[in-house]
Amino acid sequence: MEVDEQRVPEDEQDKDFPQLLPLVTPGERIGHVSAYRAGAGVYERRGHLYASKVGEKLIEQDDSNQLPVVSVETAGLSGSPSVPFTGATVLAQVTRISPRRVDCIILSVEGRPIRDTSNPYKGIIRLQDVRPFEIDQIDMLECFRPTDIVKAKVVSLGDSRSFHLSTAEQDLGVVFAKSTSGHPLVALKWNEMECSKTKEREPRKVAKPSD
Amino acid sequence: MNVSILTPSGPSPLDSSGGISSQQQLVMPGQVIPTHSGYMRGHGTTEENGQLIATVCGLVEQVSALIYVRPLRSRYVGEVGDVIVGRVDEIGNGRWYVEVCSSQRAQLHLAAINLPGSVQRRRTEEDEKEMRRFLAEGDILSTEVQRVQSDGLILLHTRSAKYGKLENGCLVQVPPQLVRRQASHMVNLPCEPPVGVVLGNNGYIWVGLPQRESARDTINYALGEVTYQAVSPPQRQAICRVRNCIAALSAHYLQLTPQSIMDVYSASVRGKLEVSSLTNPEVVRDLIREYIKTKT
Amino acid sequence: MLSQSTLSPAERRFLEDGVRQGFRNDGRGLLDYRPYTVETGILPSTSGSSRVRSFGTDVLCAVKVDMGSPPADKPDEGVVSVNVECSASVAPHGELEGGSSSRATGRVGGGRRDDSGEGWSAYLGALLDDLCLPPCALDKKALCVSPHVYAWHVNVDILLLNAAGGVLDAMSLAMRSALRDTTLPSVSVGSRDEWEEEDTADGVQQSKPPFDVDERPTAGTPFPAQDIPVCVTVGQVCSHYVWDMSSEEESCAEAQVTVAVDRNGRCVAVHKSGMASIDPTGLLQVLKDAGRVGVELIKKLEAAMAKLGTGQPVVRERLGFMAA
Amino acid sequence: MDAATYRPLPPDVPPAPTVSFGAAERSDGRTNEDVRDIEMQTGPISSAVGSAFFQIGKTKALSAVYGPRQSMRQARTSSSGAVNIDLKFAPFAVPSRTSMAERERYLVGMLSEAFESIILVERYAKSVIDITCIVLEDDGGVLSACFNAISLAAAHAGLEMTDIVTATSLYCMEVPSDTSQNVVYLSDLTAAEEACWLSSGQCTEMHVGIATSGSSICFLHGTGSLLNPTCAEQLLGRAEEICRAIGKEMRACLKAAYAASQNAAPAKTTATE
């Protein structure tokens, strides 16, 4: 049954919120499959694209040969809660270290903090996902320590308890850590950090700072 | 629009013979089984002060020296070489967990399948990520028992041309005891138009479009070959009639072989029975009564 | 109505193509029903009982009637309570948390919160009570023996032995035939003055007048069940309407509409469930067809009950309780 | 209930509800088609990811959304998220302190089925979305009030949904007038009207949840003798009108809330770098 023509009147565009992009609410039709590709916050049904959350309608043209992407962006605190998905870059805090894997809780997904911390998403970094080279000589304790904040990429949804994360790229790894004396550590080399107070050196798998 | 409400009717025509041939001995748990010297004790039995006692209710079977009791109704017990049909339940650490109506889920290792284009090489991390592309959760596949571990765990393999994902058809579930080991389990029934049937030893039977002859002979026919085909109405009628015949035979606890299915199929065609009427228990009872007459 | 096995994409495509061609997996047309097998009076210790089977779905219903006091806010009405029990084999989905599983299996009955599946059967009981026993179908005033003092408490217990699609329909059929099989014993209540005199003797405790019950079944009055409706469930599978779905079809159904129809074709209740939304025109068409199917179902049910009524004791003894 | 419990009469005892034809008013001054005035507000509960307050007449419902968060249970086939609705009647919501457990469970069963189809659960794999709804005061029409409160809270929480779905309750009754059997259509009864007509069985009730931008029915539950296609068509037509009006209000409310949160946020930077 084809959903017939648009019922929400067009003139409802937002006269009194001039400075924002046009606001949309779930269910409003924002385009046709032939004109746009669906981005975040958009769903497709029977050939039409509809907004799936409250936010601003954004149309980006990333590369010329493909259709522009329409998405619904929600800035600010009321940003829609995000769930880790395969390929997302996340910030996680290490909770437990064992020889073959590191357990951590996921704090933010793609820059968006997870606001519901009562029952956080858990992630694990397996030995073979820490770095791409010399996998057999890795000593987990030289890469991570509990309470380190790690930037990682979600590899797969894993099993029902935790997501599988990986730090196998240059810009992934420890982004913030505290030394044994309790002071913040500063990154020196890709595998070494230095305590800001006691200048003590500690081994870590450090994320290359994106300066 | 036909609606019918029946009242319970007489006993099923088979209460007397029940599909059990006379010379086989039906034993109850605790019953002593007559033995000959030098016999080997099989499953379903136990030994107490020199006597062989049955532990399950079933038929005494004898294979050379081995004596065992085959239970009338139980979950599927895997044997090496059995052709079975299974449903992928879960995918994890390099293997598919396949539901085969047995005490535990069977396992199909990544190494035990033909890769696309049937290239022969070591399985890499990449293949493990691609597993869902070959067989996803819920998919139905025909496979063979490669090994049965001591704890009953069944290991499967599909390293031959005729096994793989099943498409264009539906699944019927019957008690595993009704599908014995027989010459061919993957058969194209000679009804008009032909219907492909895969008789799983574990009681899962796939009824669908006939398997393509050509692809089955080559050794390296990979999983990906099976695709969706539109089913024409006459083909669909034949498939549904075969499906109902299998359900009829299973309802009256009769052995399922390509021959028995074809007999019931032709009986229902001779009797000009509508496919939908085969859902009516009374019509099914008369059909089976007639089928038994022709058999004995 | 309830199916755990999630179908594979291949089975789903085959089934949906069949529905588009109007020819289902077991050969039925979209409107065809699988035959029900109905028995009544199978539990002698109850006031009324029935058993309904249809190709895998097996429902047992028993009605027990006892004397109690009418509810405070409705002093001139009796009480009818419906209670559904599931055997363990039927409700294994209970441990699947939240509603996610019902998305896959497209079941009627809303989300299940707790682990043991009670939530689902309790919800089913409430749904059946709401759909099949609204005031316009059952006049509860007829259940009152004497206002403020005595009224019948009718307990309808439904046991789901096996579920293979169309559970709500089978339950409503079982409930209607059990209530039709029920007879209310004839009761004579002590006269008013006996009541007064006993009251002062006990002080505040307000006792009830004595009543005596005539146990002979022939003396009782039949339960007023002729207007109780029967549920008819329709599933929307790839925008076609499919009646009396098997469990496979239910797991492919995007939405389900259950209509309760009484014996002269009047739609007495309607309930939509399932994942997708339906359009109003489709709903009105379903209401029309449901009227026709419901009347046919009830007429056939009455005929079967009449036939059962005559040969009742003979048939049951010879076949045994759980006969095929 | 042997001893009659003493229950103080509510101060303003509304006069017994009367049924009227055409333009004549109902006991509280509304015509048959009028819906009680509606008030809604987003974000009353700051700790929740999203929350909403919905009031129609005197019936008040407060809903809050927590999650999506890690699902506790071992749900094997958890390719899609789960919606877990918990509904409670405040102890003071209903005049008599009877236990509302059964009614709560019944309403939860209804609501969760509907919201599993509205919220795009497949975008929240392996997580559960907990939604709580508290009925602060029950003056009739609780089911649709809770439905609207939850719908608004979910939208405010930024959950991905197919549409803004709103619900309303409609009734029709056959009133024998001197000329002919006349069917009267009423919308949105108060508790007194419900008590008087619904329990006696003369009145047919229908609760409808409609997706406001596509006008398809997401939720439907009706009982009563007048559910024949003609009456149903009338009821559905009125329901669509009312639901679309409520939906329009909700969209305006959500946009206002979003704009307010933007103005409050100092630098308006786009969320993702």
Short mmCIF file of C-alpha atoms in Angstrom, two decimals, chain A:
data_model
loop_
_atom_site.label_atom_id
_atom_site.label_comp_id
_atom_site.label_asym_id
_atom_site.label_seq_id
_atom_site.Cartn_x
_atom_site.Cartn_y
_atom_site.Cartn_z
CA MET A 1 0.00 0.00 0.00
CA GLU A 2 1.72 3.09 -1.23
CA VAL A 3 1.79 5.76 1.47
CA ASP A 4 0.02 8.61 -0.27
CA GLU A 5 1.11 12.17 -0.59
CA GLN A 6 2.73 14.22 2.09
CA ARG A 7 0.23 15.11 4.84
CA VAL A 8 2.34 17.43 7.01
CA PRO A 9 1.87 20.82 5.24
CA GLU A 10 5.06 22.24 3.69
CA ASP A 11 4.39 25.74 5.01
CA GLU A 12 5.15 24.37 8.41
CA GLN A 13 8.81 25.07 7.73
CA ASP A 14 10.24 26.96 10.60
CA LYS A 15 9.43 30.64 10.34
CA ASP A 16 10.33 31.47 13.93
CA PHE A 17 13.71 29.58 14.09
CA PRO A 18 15.50 31.39 11.23
CA GLN A 19 19.05 30.87 12.47
CA LEU A 20 18.77 27.05 12.50
CA LEU A 21 18.70 24.76 9.51
CA PRO A 22 15.12 23.51 8.80
CA LEU A 23 13.99 21.49 11.82
CA VAL A 24 12.43 18.09 11.26
CA THR A 25 10.63 15.66 13.55
CA PRO A 26 10.30 11.87 13.13
CA GLY A 27 8.03 10.84 10.30
CA GLU A 28 8.47 13.95 8.15
CA ARG A 29 9.36 13.09 4.56
CA ILE A 30 12.68 14.70 3.61
CA GLY A 31 13.46 13.32 0.21
CA HIS A 32 13.16 10.60 -2.35
CA VAL A 33 15.53 7.69 -2.81
CA SER A 34 16.32 8.89 -6.34
CA ALA A 35 17.46 12.30 -5.05
CA TYR A 36 19.39 11.54 -1.86
CA ARG A 37 21.18 8.78 0.01
CA ALA A 38 20.11 8.16 3.60
CA GLY A 39 22.52 9.39 6.28
CA ALA A 40 22.28 9.26 10.06
CA GLY A 41 18.87 9.79 11.60
CA VAL A 42 17.04 8.91 8.39
CA TYR A 43 15.13 5.80 7.36
CA GLU A 44 13.79 4.65 4.00
CA ARG A 45 10.39 3.16 3.40
CA ARG A 46 8.83 2.35 0.01
CA GLY A 47 11.12 4.69 -1.90
CA HIS A 48 10.81 7.73 0.38
CA LEU A 49 13.26 9.01 2.99
CA TYR A 50 11.81 10.02 6.36
CA ALA A 51 13.42 11.68 9.38
CA SER A 52 13.73 9.28 12.29
CA LYS A 53 14.56 11.80 15.03
CA VAL A 54 14.23 15.47 15.99
CA GLY A 55 16.99 17.62 14.57
CA GLU A 56 18.28 19.77 11.71
CA LYS A 57 18.10 18.55 8.12
CA LEU A 58 21.63 18.52 6.65
CA ILE A 59 22.47 17.83 3.02
CA GLU A 60 26.13 17.09 2.23
CA GLN A 61 27.66 16.34 -1.14
CA ASP A 62 30.79 14.37 -0.28
CA ASP A 63 31.89 13.15 -3.70
CA SER A 64 30.57 14.24 -7.03
CA ASN A 65 29.67 10.95 -8.66
CA GLN A 66 27.29 9.85 -5.90
CA LEU A 67 23.98 11.26 -4.69
CA PRO A 68 24.18 13.83 -1.87
CA VAL A 69 23.64 12.44 1.64
CA VAL A 70 20.72 13.78 3.67
CA SER A 71 20.97 13.31 7.42
CA VAL A 72 19.38 14.65 10.55
CA GLU A 73 21.90 16.14 12.95
CA THR A 74 21.10 16.76 16.60
CA ALA A 75 23.71 19.01 18.16
CA GLY A 76 24.08 19.72 21.86
CA LEU A 77 23.06 17.77 24.90
CA SER A 78 19.83 16.50 23.47
CA GLY A 79 21.93 14.69 20.84
CA SER A 80 20.49 11.26 20.19
CA PRO A 81 22.05 8.53 22.31
CA SER A 82 24.41 6.48 20.23
CA VAL A 83 25.14 2.79 20.37
CA PRO A 84 28.53 1.33 19.41
CA PHE A 85 28.38 0.05 15.87
CA THR A 86 30.94 -1.79 13.75
CA GLY A 87 33.60 0.66 12.57
CA ALA A 88 32.84 3.37 15.16
CA THR A 89 35.77 5.03 16.96
CA VAL A 90 35.12 4.93 20.68
CA LEU A 91 36.78 6.13 23.88
CA ALA A 92 36.93 3.39 26.49
CA GLN A 93 38.34 3.06 29.97
CA VAL A 94 40.38 -0.07 30.77
CA THR A 95 38.95 -1.99 33.71
CA ARG A 96 40.72 -5.35 33.75
CA ILE A 97 43.85 -6.76 32.08
CA SER A 98 44.55 -10.44 31.42
CA PRO A 99 47.34 -11.93 29.30
CA ARG A 100 45.13 -12.57 26.28
CA ARG A 101 42.66 -9.68 26.46
CA VAL A 102 41.83 -6.31 28.01
CA ASP A 103 38.33 -5.54 29.36
CA CYS A 104 37.07 -1.97 29.18
CA ILE A 105 33.87 0.07 29.41
CA ILE A 106 32.89 2.30 26.52
CA LEU A 107 32.54 5.98 27.49
CA SER A 108 31.76 7.68 24.19
CA VAL A 109 30.93 6.70 20.60
CA GLU A 110 32.07 8.90 17.69
CA GLY A 111 32.64 11.78 20.08
CA ARG A 112 29.19 11.55 21.62
CA PRO A 113 29.27 10.71 25.34
CA ILE A 114 27.09 7.80 26.47
CA ARG A 115 24.91 9.54 29.08
CA ASP A 116 23.50 6.47 30.72
CA THR A 117 26.38 5.17 32.81
CA SER A 118 24.35 2.93 35.11
CA ASN A 119 24.96 -0.07 32.88
CA PRO A 120 27.79 0.84 30.48
CA TYR A 121 28.61 -1.07 27.28
CA LYS A 122 31.58 -3.39 27.78
CA GLY A 123 34.33 -3.92 25.23
CA ILE A 124 37.33 -6.23 24.97
CA ILE A 125 40.59 -5.80 23.08
CA ARG A 126 42.02 -9.16 22.14
CA LEU A 127 45.76 -9.84 21.94
CA GLN A 128 45.71 -10.01 18.12
CA ASP A 129 43.89 -6.65 17.91
CA VAL A 130 46.38 -4.57 19.93
CA ARG A 131 48.78 -3.86 17.10
CA PRO A 132 49.22 -5.15 13.60
CA PHE A 133 52.89 -6.28 13.92
CA GLU A 134 54.84 -8.76 16.22
CA ILE A 135 51.61 -10.04 17.69
CA ASP A 136 53.31 -12.91 19.49
CA GLN A 137 55.72 -10.67 21.47
CA ILE A 138 53.01 -8.39 22.97
CA ASP A 139 52.98 -8.11 26.76
CA MET A 140 49.59 -6.65 27.68
CA LEU A 141 51.02 -4.90 30.74
CA GLU A 142 53.34 -2.92 28.45
CA CYS A 143 50.40 -1.67 26.43
CA PHE A 144 47.60 -0.83 28.83
CA ARG A 145 47.01 -0.31 32.52
CA PRO A 146 43.70 -0.20 34.39
CA THR A 147 41.96 3.25 34.33
CA ASP A 148 43.77 4.24 31.09
CA ILE A 149 41.54 6.02 28.57
CA VAL A 150 41.91 4.33 25.19
CA LYS A 151 40.82 5.39 21.73
CA ALA A 152 39.79 2.26 19.78
CA LYS A 153 37.74 1.12 16.77
CA VAL A 154 34.82 -1.33 17.09
CA VAL A 155 35.72 -4.45 15.09
CA SER A 156 32.52 -6.44 15.57
CA LEU A 157 29.46 -6.68 17.78
CA GLY A 158 31.16 -9.66 19.44
CA ASP A 159 29.05 -11.85 21.70
CA SER A 160 26.16 -10.81 23.88
CA ARG A 161 28.34 -9.47 26.71
CA SER A 162 30.90 -7.21 25.01
CA PHE A 163 31.95 -5.56 21.78
CA HIS A 164 35.27 -6.45 20.10
CA LEU A 165 37.58 -3.38 19.94
CA SER A 166 40.92 -2.92 18.21
CA THR A 167 43.83 -0.45 18.62
CA ALA A 168 45.74 -1.75 15.61
CA GLU A 169 46.26 1.66 13.99
CA GLN A 170 48.70 4.49 14.57
CA ASP A 171 46.14 6.94 15.89
CA LEU A 172 44.52 4.38 18.24
CA GLY A 173 45.73 3.45 21.74
CA VAL A 174 46.14 5.16 25.10
CA VAL A 175 45.14 8.85 25.00
CA PHE A 176 45.23 9.58 28.72
CA ALA A 177 46.84 7.69 31.56
CA LYS A 178 48.06 8.24 35.07
CA SER A 179 51.51 7.19 36.24
CA THR A 180 52.03 4.97 39.28
CA SER A 181 52.65 8.20 41.27
CA GLY A 182 49.24 9.45 40.23
CA HIS A 183 50.22 12.28 37.85
CA PRO A 184 49.12 12.49 34.21
CA LEU A 185 51.49 10.85 31.72
CA VAL A 186 52.72 12.68 28.61
CA ALA A 187 53.23 10.78 25.35
CA LEU A 188 56.93 10.46 24.32
CA LYS A 189 57.12 7.73 21.70
CA TRP A 190 54.58 5.31 20.17
CA ASN A 191 55.33 2.89 23.04
CA GLU A 192 56.46 5.12 25.88
CA MET A 193 54.95 7.80 28.12
CA GLU A 194 56.59 10.05 30.69
CA CYS A 195 55.17 11.16 34.05
CA SER A 196 54.70 14.94 34.08
CA LYS A 197 56.05 15.24 37.66
CA THR A 198 58.57 12.46 38.28
CA LYS A 199 59.70 12.15 34.62
CA GLU A 200 59.43 8.40 35.17
CA ARG A 201 59.02 6.42 31.93
CA GLU A 202 56.17 3.92 31.56
CA PRO A 203 55.51 1.64 28.60
CA ARG A 204 52.13 2.10 26.87
CA LYS A 205 50.67 1.55 23.41
CA VAL A 206 50.24 5.28 22.78
CA ALA A 207 47.84 6.80 20.28
CA LYS A 208 49.58 9.16 17.86
CA PRO A 209 48.20 12.57 18.87
CA SER A 210 46.36 14.05 15.86
CA ASP A 211 48.00 17.51 15.97
#
